[in-house]
Amino acid sequence: MLNVHTKLESRMRRHQRVRKTVFGLPQRPRLVVFRSNQHIYAQIVDDTAGKTVAAASTLDPECKKGVPRGNNRKAAEAVGQLIAKRALAQDIKTVVFDRGGYLFHGRVKALADAARQGGLIF
């Protein structure tokens, strides 16, 4: 019998494999990406305290102004710039990137590149 997994199960396996090694510290928190069919979300998480330090998504009013749809690369770039701005306001310059089991391609890559251009180091 074939071992067939759904896309979600495969992504969750990849995500758990990545999370074994990726851990956010107070001096270098974790930048988490979640992608849905209609929106993209980013959070900066301090895993030792279990707190979300900053968050941004295509549902934010700041981001909604410039982007009509939340499920394309342009929207992901806007979220990346917004999360970088909010992180720098919290005096966070370096993060560790958690792609959430998604491939580093398309919207996830656009968000990461925009966050790097915004001033985050990872």
mmCIF file of N, CA and C in Angstrom:
data_model
loop_
_atom_site.group_PDB
_atom_site.id
_atom_site.type_symbol
_atom_site.label_atom_id
_atom_site.label_comp_id
_atom_site.label_asym_id
_atom_site.label_seq_id
_atom_site.Cartn_x
_atom_site.Cartn_y
_atom_site.Cartn_z
ATOM 1 N N MET A 1 0.843 -1.185 0.000
ATOM 2 C CA MET A 1 0.000 0.000 0.000
ATOM 3 C C MET A 1 0.885 1.244 0.000
ATOM 4 N N LEU A 2 0.490 2.244 -0.761
ATOM 5 C CA LEU A 2 1.266 3.473 -0.857
ATOM 6 C C LEU A 2 1.073 4.338 0.381
ATOM 7 N N ASN A 3 2.107 5.058 0.730
ATOM 8 C CA ASN A 3 2.053 5.970 1.854
ATOM 9 C C ASN A 3 1.753 7.368 1.306
ATOM 10 N N VAL A 4 0.484 7.704 1.210
ATOM 11 C CA VAL A 4 0.059 8.964 0.602
ATOM 12 C C VAL A 4 -0.316 9.948 1.708
ATOM 13 N N HIS A 5 0.222 11.167 1.601
ATOM 14 C CA HIS A 5 -0.068 12.215 2.573
ATOM 15 C C HIS A 5 -0.720 13.387 1.868
ATOM 16 N N THR A 6 -1.559 14.078 2.591
ATOM 17 C CA THR A 6 -2.141 15.284 2.027
ATOM 18 C C THR A 6 -1.101 16.391 2.056
ATOM 19 N N LYS A 7 -1.390 17.475 1.376
ATOM 20 C CA LYS A 7 -0.466 18.609 1.367
ATOM 21 C C LYS A 7 -0.260 19.155 2.776
ATOM 22 N N LEU A 8 -1.350 19.239 3.539
ATOM 23 C CA LEU A 8 -1.259 19.761 4.897
ATOM 24 C C LEU A 8 -0.403 18.863 5.772
ATOM 25 N N GLU A 9 -0.591 17.558 5.680
ATOM 26 C CA GLU A 9 0.223 16.636 6.482
ATOM 27 C C GLU A 9 1.700 16.750 6.109
ATOM 28 N N SER A 10 1.991 16.878 4.829
ATOM 29 C CA SER A 10 3.378 17.011 4.395
ATOM 30 C C SER A 10 3.989 18.310 4.904
ATOM 31 N N ARG A 11 3.214 19.405 4.839
ATOM 32 C CA ARG A 11 3.717 20.686 5.336
ATOM 33 C C ARG A 11 3.958 20.628 6.833
ATOM 34 N N MET A 12 3.049 19.989 7.570
ATOM 35 C CA MET A 12 3.224 19.893 9.011
ATOM 36 C C MET A 12 4.436 19.041 9.379
ATOM 37 N N ARG A 13 4.721 18.007 8.609
ATOM 38 C CA ARG A 13 5.939 17.212 8.835
ATOM 39 C C ARG A 13 7.189 18.055 8.615
ATOM 40 N N ARG A 14 7.201 18.824 7.526
ATOM 41 C CA ARG A 14 8.345 19.710 7.255
ATOM 42 C C ARG A 14 8.487 20.746 8.354
ATOM 43 N N HIS A 15 7.350 21.294 8.794
ATOM 44 C CA HIS A 15 7.370 22.327 9.821
ATOM 45 C C HIS A 15 7.943 21.774 11.132
ATOM 46 N N GLN A 16 7.520 20.592 11.547
ATOM 47 C CA GLN A 16 8.051 19.979 12.762
ATOM 48 C C GLN A 16 9.537 19.680 12.647
ATOM 49 N N ARG A 17 9.971 19.272 11.461
ATOM 50 C CA ARG A 17 11.388 18.989 11.238
ATOM 51 C C ARG A 17 12.221 20.266 11.375
ATOM 52 N N VAL A 18 11.697 21.380 10.864
ATOM 53 C CA VAL A 18 12.404 22.654 10.957
ATOM 54 C C VAL A 18 12.403 23.164 12.393
ATOM 55 N N ARG A 19 11.263 22.998 13.080
ATOM 56 C CA ARG A 19 11.142 23.523 14.439
ATOM 57 C C ARG A 19 12.032 22.802 15.449
ATOM 58 N N LYS A 20 12.567 21.635 15.101
ATOM 59 C CA LYS A 20 13.503 20.954 15.990
ATOM 60 C C LYS A 20 14.757 21.790 16.193
ATOM 61 N N THR A 21 15.153 22.524 15.174
ATOM 62 C CA THR A 21 16.406 23.276 15.243
ATOM 63 C C THR A 21 16.197 24.779 15.372
ATOM 64 N N VAL A 22 15.070 25.304 14.934
ATOM 65 C CA VAL A 22 14.828 26.749 14.952
ATOM 66 C C VAL A 22 14.151 27.123 16.250
ATOM 67 N N PHE A 23 14.796 27.987 17.043
ATOM 68 C CA PHE A 23 14.273 28.397 18.344
ATOM 69 C C PHE A 23 14.555 29.874 18.529
ATOM 70 N N GLY A 24 13.554 30.640 18.933
ATOM 71 C CA GLY A 24 13.712 32.075 19.109
ATOM 72 C C GLY A 24 14.119 32.437 20.515
ATOM 73 N N LEU A 25 15.194 33.187 20.637
ATOM 74 C CA LEU A 25 15.698 33.675 21.918
ATOM 75 C C LEU A 25 15.356 35.157 22.058
ATOM 76 N N PRO A 26 15.442 35.725 23.259
ATOM 77 C CA PRO A 26 15.129 37.149 23.400
ATOM 78 C C PRO A 26 16.023 38.051 22.537
ATOM 79 N N GLN A 27 17.301 37.701 22.410
ATOM 80 C CA GLN A 27 18.184 38.535 21.595
ATOM 81 C C GLN A 27 18.068 38.231 20.105
ATOM 82 N N ARG A 28 17.520 37.056 19.756
ATOM 83 C CA ARG A 28 17.309 36.689 18.352
ATOM 84 C C ARG A 28 16.014 35.886 18.228
ATOM 85 N N PRO A 29 14.871 36.588 18.188
ATOM 86 C CA PRO A 29 13.589 35.889 18.131
ATOM 87 C C PRO A 29 13.326 35.256 16.766
ATOM 88 N N ARG A 30 12.249 34.513 16.696
ATOM 89 C CA ARG A 30 11.889 33.747 15.499
ATOM 90 C C ARG A 30 10.859 34.509 14.682
ATOM 91 N N LEU A 31 11.112 34.648 13.386
ATOM 92 C CA LEU A 31 10.162 35.256 12.454
ATOM 93 C C LEU A 31 9.366 34.131 11.806
ATOM 94 N N VAL A 32 8.075 34.033 12.157
ATOM 95 C CA VAL A 32 7.216 32.949 11.709
ATOM 96 C C VAL A 32 6.340 33.434 10.558
ATOM 97 N N VAL A 33 6.189 32.603 9.540
ATOM 98 C CA VAL A 33 5.330 32.925 8.403
ATOM 99 C C VAL A 33 4.206 31.901 8.330
ATOM 100 N N PHE A 34 2.973 32.383 8.155
ATOM 101 C CA PHE A 34 1.838 31.517 7.871
ATOM 102 C C PHE A 34 1.152 32.046 6.625
ATOM 103 N N ARG A 35 0.819 31.143 5.749
ATOM 104 C CA ARG A 35 0.238 31.498 4.465
ATOM 105 C C ARG A 35 -1.109 30.793 4.326
ATOM 106 N N SER A 36 -2.162 31.553 4.067
ATOM 107 C CA SER A 36 -3.451 30.937 3.766
ATOM 108 C C SER A 36 -3.771 31.211 2.306
ATOM 109 N N ASN A 37 -4.920 30.758 1.851
ATOM 110 C CA ASN A 37 -5.282 30.992 0.459
ATOM 111 C C ASN A 37 -5.536 32.462 0.157
ATOM 112 N N GLN A 38 -5.973 33.222 1.172
ATOM 113 C CA GLN A 38 -6.335 34.609 0.924
ATOM 114 C C GLN A 38 -5.400 35.627 1.563
ATOM 115 N N HIS A 39 -4.610 35.241 2.552
ATOM 116 C CA HIS A 39 -3.791 36.202 3.280
ATOM 117 C C HIS A 39 -2.437 35.597 3.630
ATOM 118 N N ILE A 40 -1.531 36.465 4.104
ATOM 119 C CA ILE A 40 -0.236 36.005 4.613
ATOM 120 C C ILE A 40 0.010 36.729 5.940
ATOM 121 N N TYR A 41 0.559 36.013 6.884
ATOM 122 C CA TYR A 41 0.756 36.517 8.240
ATOM 123 C C TYR A 41 2.222 36.327 8.637
ATOM 124 N N ALA A 42 2.736 37.254 9.453
ATOM 125 C CA ALA A 42 4.095 37.137 9.976
ATOM 126 C C ALA A 42 4.083 37.546 11.448
ATOM 127 N N GLN A 43 4.816 36.805 12.258
ATOM 128 C CA GLN A 43 4.947 37.116 13.679
ATOM 129 C C GLN A 43 6.399 37.010 14.079
ATOM 130 N N ILE A 44 6.784 37.812 15.049
ATOM 131 C CA ILE A 44 8.097 37.672 15.667
ATOM 132 C C ILE A 44 7.850 37.169 17.079
ATOM 133 N N VAL A 45 8.405 35.968 17.375
ATOM 134 C CA VAL A 45 8.079 35.258 18.608
ATOM 135 C C VAL A 45 9.347 35.029 19.433
ATOM 136 N N ASP A 46 9.245 35.316 20.728
ATOM 137 C CA ASP A 46 10.285 34.970 21.693
ATOM 138 C C ASP A 46 9.853 33.653 22.341
ATOM 139 N N ASP A 47 10.516 32.557 21.973
ATOM 140 C CA ASP A 47 10.095 31.233 22.432
ATOM 141 C C ASP A 47 10.386 30.991 23.910
ATOM 142 N N THR A 48 11.393 31.635 24.481
ATOM 143 C CA THR A 48 11.689 31.409 25.893
ATOM 144 C C THR A 48 10.578 31.973 26.771
ATOM 145 N N ALA A 49 10.036 33.146 26.399
ATOM 146 C CA ALA A 49 8.943 33.747 27.164
ATOM 147 C C ALA A 49 7.584 33.306 26.645
ATOM 148 N N GLY A 50 7.547 32.741 25.442
ATOM 149 C CA GLY A 50 6.284 32.333 24.854
ATOM 150 C C GLY A 50 5.420 33.514 24.445
ATOM 151 N N LYS A 51 6.041 34.602 24.015
ATOM 152 C CA LYS A 51 5.317 35.829 23.687
ATOM 153 C C LYS A 51 5.527 36.216 22.228
ATOM 154 N N THR A 52 4.498 36.792 21.638
ATOM 155 C CA THR A 52 4.609 37.389 20.313
ATOM 156 C C THR A 52 5.040 38.835 20.504
ATOM 157 N N VAL A 53 6.193 39.183 19.945
ATOM 158 C CA VAL A 53 6.753 40.519 20.123
ATOM 159 C C VAL A 53 6.147 41.490 19.114
ATOM 160 N N ALA A 54 5.994 41.054 17.865
ATOM 161 C CA ALA A 54 5.419 41.894 16.825
ATOM 162 C C ALA A 54 4.683 41.006 15.837
ATOM 163 N N ALA A 55 3.689 41.572 15.171
ATOM 164 C CA ALA A 55 2.931 40.811 14.183
ATOM 165 C C ALA A 55 2.481 41.739 13.062
ATOM 166 N N ALA A 56 2.308 41.161 11.882
ATOM 167 C CA ALA A 56 1.798 41.901 10.734
ATOM 168 C C ALA A 56 1.103 40.913 9.807
ATOM 169 N N SER A 57 0.111 41.392 9.086
ATOM 170 C CA SER A 57 -0.584 40.545 8.123
ATOM 171 C C SER A 57 -1.240 41.425 7.080
ATOM 172 N N THR A 58 -1.794 40.788 6.072
ATOM 173 C CA THR A 58 -2.491 41.534 5.040
ATOM 174 C C THR A 58 -3.841 42.039 5.538
ATOM 175 N N LEU A 59 -4.242 41.654 6.738
ATOM 176 C CA LEU A 59 -5.479 42.150 7.331
ATOM 177 C C LEU A 59 -5.273 43.457 8.090
ATOM 178 N N ASP A 60 -4.015 43.850 8.339
ATOM 179 C CA ASP A 60 -3.724 45.102 9.032
ATOM 180 C C ASP A 60 -4.172 46.297 8.193
ATOM 181 N N PRO A 61 -4.737 47.312 8.828
ATOM 182 C CA PRO A 61 -5.164 48.492 8.069
ATOM 183 C C PRO A 61 -4.014 49.173 7.319
ATOM 184 N N GLU A 62 -2.816 49.181 7.914
ATOM 185 C CA GLU A 62 -1.652 49.779 7.241
ATOM 186 C C GLU A 62 -1.334 49.059 5.940
ATOM 187 N N CYS A 63 -1.487 47.766 5.949
ATOM 188 C CA CYS A 63 -1.156 46.950 4.786
ATOM 189 C C CYS A 63 -2.290 46.941 3.767
ATOM 190 N N LYS A 64 -3.528 47.016 4.241
ATOM 191 C CA LYS A 64 -4.689 46.953 3.353
ATOM 192 C C LYS A 64 -4.769 48.140 2.405
ATOM 193 N N LYS A 65 -4.250 49.289 2.835
ATOM 194 C CA LYS A 65 -4.337 50.498 2.013
ATOM 195 C C LYS A 65 -3.657 50.316 0.665
ATOM 196 N N GLY A 66 -2.442 49.799 0.688
ATOM 197 C CA GLY A 66 -1.645 49.722 -0.527
ATOM 198 C C GLY A 66 -1.863 48.492 -1.375
ATOM 199 N N VAL A 67 -2.512 47.466 -0.819
ATOM 200 C CA VAL A 67 -2.634 46.208 -1.551
ATOM 201 C C VAL A 67 -4.118 45.818 -1.642
ATOM 202 N N PRO A 68 -4.655 45.666 -2.853
ATOM 203 C CA PRO A 68 -6.070 45.292 -2.954
ATOM 204 C C PRO A 68 -6.347 43.841 -2.576
ATOM 205 N N ARG A 69 -5.418 42.925 -2.885
ATOM 206 C CA ARG A 69 -5.590 41.507 -2.562
ATOM 207 C C ARG A 69 -4.480 41.065 -1.618
ATOM 208 N N GLY A 70 -4.791 40.087 -0.776
ATOM 209 C CA GLY A 70 -3.813 39.651 0.210
ATOM 210 C C GLY A 70 -3.104 38.365 -0.143
ATOM 211 N N ASN A 71 -3.291 37.856 -1.362
ATOM 212 C CA ASN A 71 -2.726 36.541 -1.665
ATOM 213 C C ASN A 71 -1.757 36.577 -2.845
ATOM 214 N N ASN A 72 -0.998 37.666 -2.971
ATOM 215 C CA ASN A 72 -0.008 37.693 -4.038
ATOM 216 C C ASN A 72 1.334 38.176 -3.492
ATOM 217 N N ARG A 73 2.348 38.208 -4.348
ATOM 218 C CA ARG A 73 3.694 38.555 -3.898
ATOM 219 C C ARG A 73 3.784 40.004 -3.448
ATOM 220 N N LYS A 74 3.027 40.881 -4.094
ATOM 221 C CA LYS A 74 3.050 42.293 -3.701
ATOM 222 C C LYS A 74 2.551 42.461 -2.269
ATOM 223 N N ALA A 75 1.515 41.730 -1.910
ATOM 224 C CA ALA A 75 0.994 41.766 -0.543
ATOM 225 C C ALA A 75 2.017 41.202 0.437
ATOM 226 N N ALA A 76 2.711 40.136 0.044
ATOM 227 C CA ALA A 76 3.726 39.539 0.913
ATOM 228 C C ALA A 76 4.878 40.514 1.137
ATOM 229 N N GLU A 77 5.262 41.262 0.107
ATOM 230 C CA GLU A 77 6.315 42.272 0.264
ATOM 231 C C GLU A 77 5.876 43.357 1.235
ATOM 232 N N ALA A 78 4.616 43.775 1.148
ATOM 233 C CA ALA A 78 4.108 44.798 2.064
ATOM 234 C C ALA A 78 4.131 44.299 3.505
ATOM 235 N N VAL A 79 3.773 43.047 3.733
ATOM 236 C CA VAL A 79 3.802 42.473 5.081
ATOM 237 C C VAL A 79 5.242 42.373 5.574
ATOM 238 N N GLY A 80 6.175 41.993 4.698
ATOM 239 C CA GLY A 80 7.583 41.909 5.075
ATOM 240 C C GLY A 80 8.144 43.255 5.503
ATOM 241 N N GLN A 81 7.801 44.297 4.780
ATOM 242 C CA GLN A 81 8.256 45.638 5.149
ATOM 243 C C GLN A 81 7.634 46.090 6.461
ATOM 244 N N LEU A 82 6.348 45.770 6.647
ATOM 245 C CA LEU A 82 5.657 46.168 7.872
ATOM 246 C C LEU A 82 6.201 45.439 9.096
ATOM 247 N N ILE A 83 6.489 44.151 8.968
ATOM 248 C CA ILE A 83 7.030 43.407 10.118
ATOM 249 C C ILE A 83 8.440 43.891 10.447
ATOM 250 N N ALA A 84 9.207 44.255 9.426
ATOM 251 C CA ALA A 84 10.556 44.789 9.677
ATOM 252 C C ALA A 84 10.471 46.125 10.408
ATOM 253 N N LYS A 85 9.540 46.963 10.007
ATOM 254 C CA LYS A 85 9.369 48.262 10.660
ATOM 255 C C LYS A 85 8.959 48.097 12.115
ATOM 256 N N ARG A 86 8.037 47.172 12.364
ATOM 257 C CA ARG A 86 7.576 46.947 13.737
ATOM 258 C C ARG A 86 8.651 46.288 14.599
ATOM 259 N N ALA A 87 9.474 45.431 14.004
ATOM 260 C CA ALA A 87 10.557 44.802 14.752
ATOM 261 C C ALA A 87 11.621 45.825 15.127
ATOM 262 N N LEU A 88 11.977 46.693 14.187
ATOM 263 C CA LEU A 88 12.976 47.717 14.474
ATOM 264 C C LEU A 88 12.467 48.702 15.514
ATOM 265 N N ALA A 89 11.153 48.941 15.559
ATOM 266 C CA ALA A 89 10.578 49.799 16.598
ATOM 267 C C ALA A 89 10.716 49.151 17.974
ATOM 268 N N GLN A 90 10.739 47.809 18.033
ATOM 269 C CA GLN A 90 10.937 47.064 19.284
ATOM 270 C C GLN A 90 12.420 46.833 19.563
ATOM 271 N N ASP A 91 13.297 47.409 18.743
ATOM 272 C CA ASP A 91 14.759 47.283 18.855
ATOM 273 C C ASP A 91 15.218 45.838 18.599
ATOM 274 N N ILE A 92 14.591 45.188 17.627
ATOM 275 C CA ILE A 92 14.986 43.850 17.199
ATOM 276 C C ILE A 92 15.591 43.968 15.818
ATOM 277 N N LYS A 93 16.860 43.569 15.701
ATOM 278 C CA LYS A 93 17.546 43.683 14.412
ATOM 279 C C LYS A 93 17.823 42.332 13.766
ATOM 280 N N THR A 94 18.080 41.304 14.588
ATOM 281 C CA THR A 94 18.372 39.976 14.039
ATOM 282 C C THR A 94 17.278 39.004 14.455
ATOM 283 N N VAL A 95 16.880 38.159 13.525
ATOM 284 C CA VAL A 95 15.868 37.145 13.778
ATOM 285 C C VAL A 95 16.319 35.843 13.141
ATOM 286 N N VAL A 96 15.662 34.762 13.516
ATOM 287 C CA VAL A 96 15.856 33.478 12.855
ATOM 288 C C VAL A 96 14.562 33.207 12.085
ATOM 289 N N PHE A 97 14.675 32.801 10.831
ATOM 290 C CA PHE A 97 13.515 32.692 9.946
ATOM 291 C C PHE A 97 12.897 31.304 10.023
ATOM 292 N N ASP A 98 11.598 31.253 10.283
ATOM 293 C CA ASP A 98 10.836 30.010 10.323
ATOM 294 C C ASP A 98 9.818 30.062 9.195
ATOM 295 N N ARG A 99 10.086 29.322 8.147
ATOM 296 C CA ARG A 99 9.221 29.380 6.964
ATOM 297 C C ARG A 99 7.957 28.566 7.131
ATOM 298 N N GLY A 100 7.769 27.915 8.248
ATOM 299 C CA GLY A 100 6.530 27.225 8.557
ATOM 300 C C GLY A 100 6.255 25.993 7.726
ATOM 301 N N GLY A 101 7.287 25.373 7.187
ATOM 302 C CA GLY A 101 7.093 24.188 6.378
ATOM 303 C C GLY A 101 6.814 24.479 4.918
ATOM 304 N N TYR A 102 6.675 25.766 4.577
ATOM 305 C CA TYR A 102 6.454 26.134 3.181
ATOM 306 C C TYR A 102 7.780 26.167 2.450
ATOM 307 N N LEU A 103 7.745 25.991 1.140
ATOM 308 C CA LEU A 103 8.950 26.120 0.347
ATOM 309 C C LEU A 103 9.393 27.572 0.330
ATOM 310 N N PHE A 104 10.694 27.804 0.307
ATOM 311 C CA PHE A 104 11.222 29.177 0.264
ATOM 312 C C PHE A 104 11.143 29.644 -1.183
ATOM 313 N N HIS A 105 9.928 30.013 -1.581
ATOM 314 C CA HIS A 105 9.652 30.361 -2.965
ATOM 315 C C HIS A 105 8.372 31.185 -2.994
ATOM 316 N N GLY A 106 8.222 32.046 -3.955
ATOM 317 C CA GLY A 106 6.979 32.781 -4.129
ATOM 318 C C GLY A 106 6.721 33.780 -3.023
ATOM 319 N N ARG A 107 5.545 33.664 -2.396
ATOM 320 C CA ARG A 107 5.142 34.638 -1.380
ATOM 321 C C ARG A 107 6.032 34.611 -0.151
ATOM 322 N N VAL A 108 6.480 33.431 0.256
ATOM 323 C CA VAL A 108 7.336 33.323 1.444
ATOM 324 C C VAL A 108 8.684 33.997 1.172
ATOM 325 N N LYS A 109 9.242 33.780 0.009
ATOM 326 C CA LYS A 109 10.505 34.404 -0.366
ATOM 327 C C LYS A 109 10.357 35.921 -0.499
ATOM 328 N N ALA A 110 9.235 36.367 -1.065
ATOM 329 C CA ALA A 110 8.990 37.802 -1.208
ATOM 330 C C ALA A 110 8.898 38.481 0.156
ATOM 331 N N LEU A 111 8.245 37.829 1.118
ATOM 332 C CA LEU A 111 8.152 38.376 2.462
ATOM 333 C C LEU A 111 9.537 38.452 3.106
ATOM 334 N N ALA A 112 10.323 37.398 2.965
ATOM 335 C CA ALA A 112 11.658 37.367 3.567
ATOM 336 C C ALA A 112 12.560 38.432 2.949
ATOM 337 N N ASP A 113 12.534 38.567 1.631
ATOM 338 C CA ASP A 113 13.376 39.565 0.965
ATOM 339 C C ASP A 113 12.979 40.983 1.373
ATOM 340 N N ALA A 114 11.675 41.244 1.493
ATOM 341 C CA ALA A 114 11.220 42.565 1.907
ATOM 342 C C ALA A 114 11.606 42.855 3.357
ATOM 343 N N ALA A 115 11.565 41.847 4.215
ATOM 344 C CA ALA A 115 11.980 42.040 5.611
ATOM 345 C C ALA A 115 13.475 42.339 5.688
ATOM 346 N N ARG A 116 14.260 41.670 4.842
ATOM 347 C CA ARG A 116 15.704 41.952 4.798
ATOM 348 C C ARG A 116 15.954 43.373 4.312
ATOM 349 N N GLN A 117 15.233 43.797 3.291
ATOM 350 C CA GLN A 117 15.389 45.166 2.788
ATOM 351 C C GLN A 117 14.936 46.186 3.822
ATOM 352 N N GLY A 118 13.977 45.795 4.671
ATOM 353 C CA GLY A 118 13.495 46.673 5.729
ATOM 354 C C GLY A 118 14.463 46.818 6.893
ATOM 355 N N GLY A 119 15.502 45.985 6.934
ATOM 356 C CA GLY A 119 16.510 46.138 7.969
ATOM 357 C C GLY A 119 16.714 44.945 8.873
ATOM 358 N N LEU A 120 15.933 43.893 8.728
ATOM 359 C CA LEU A 120 16.135 42.706 9.553
ATOM 360 C C LEU A 120 17.283 41.870 9.013
ATOM 361 N N ILE A 121 18.010 41.238 9.904
ATOM 362 C CA ILE A 121 19.151 40.390 9.526
ATOM 363 C C ILE A 121 18.810 38.957 9.883
ATOM 364 N N PHE A 122 18.864 38.076 8.880
ATOM 365 C CA PHE A 122 18.706 36.630 9.085
ATOM 366 C C PHE A 122 19.260 35.876 7.921
#
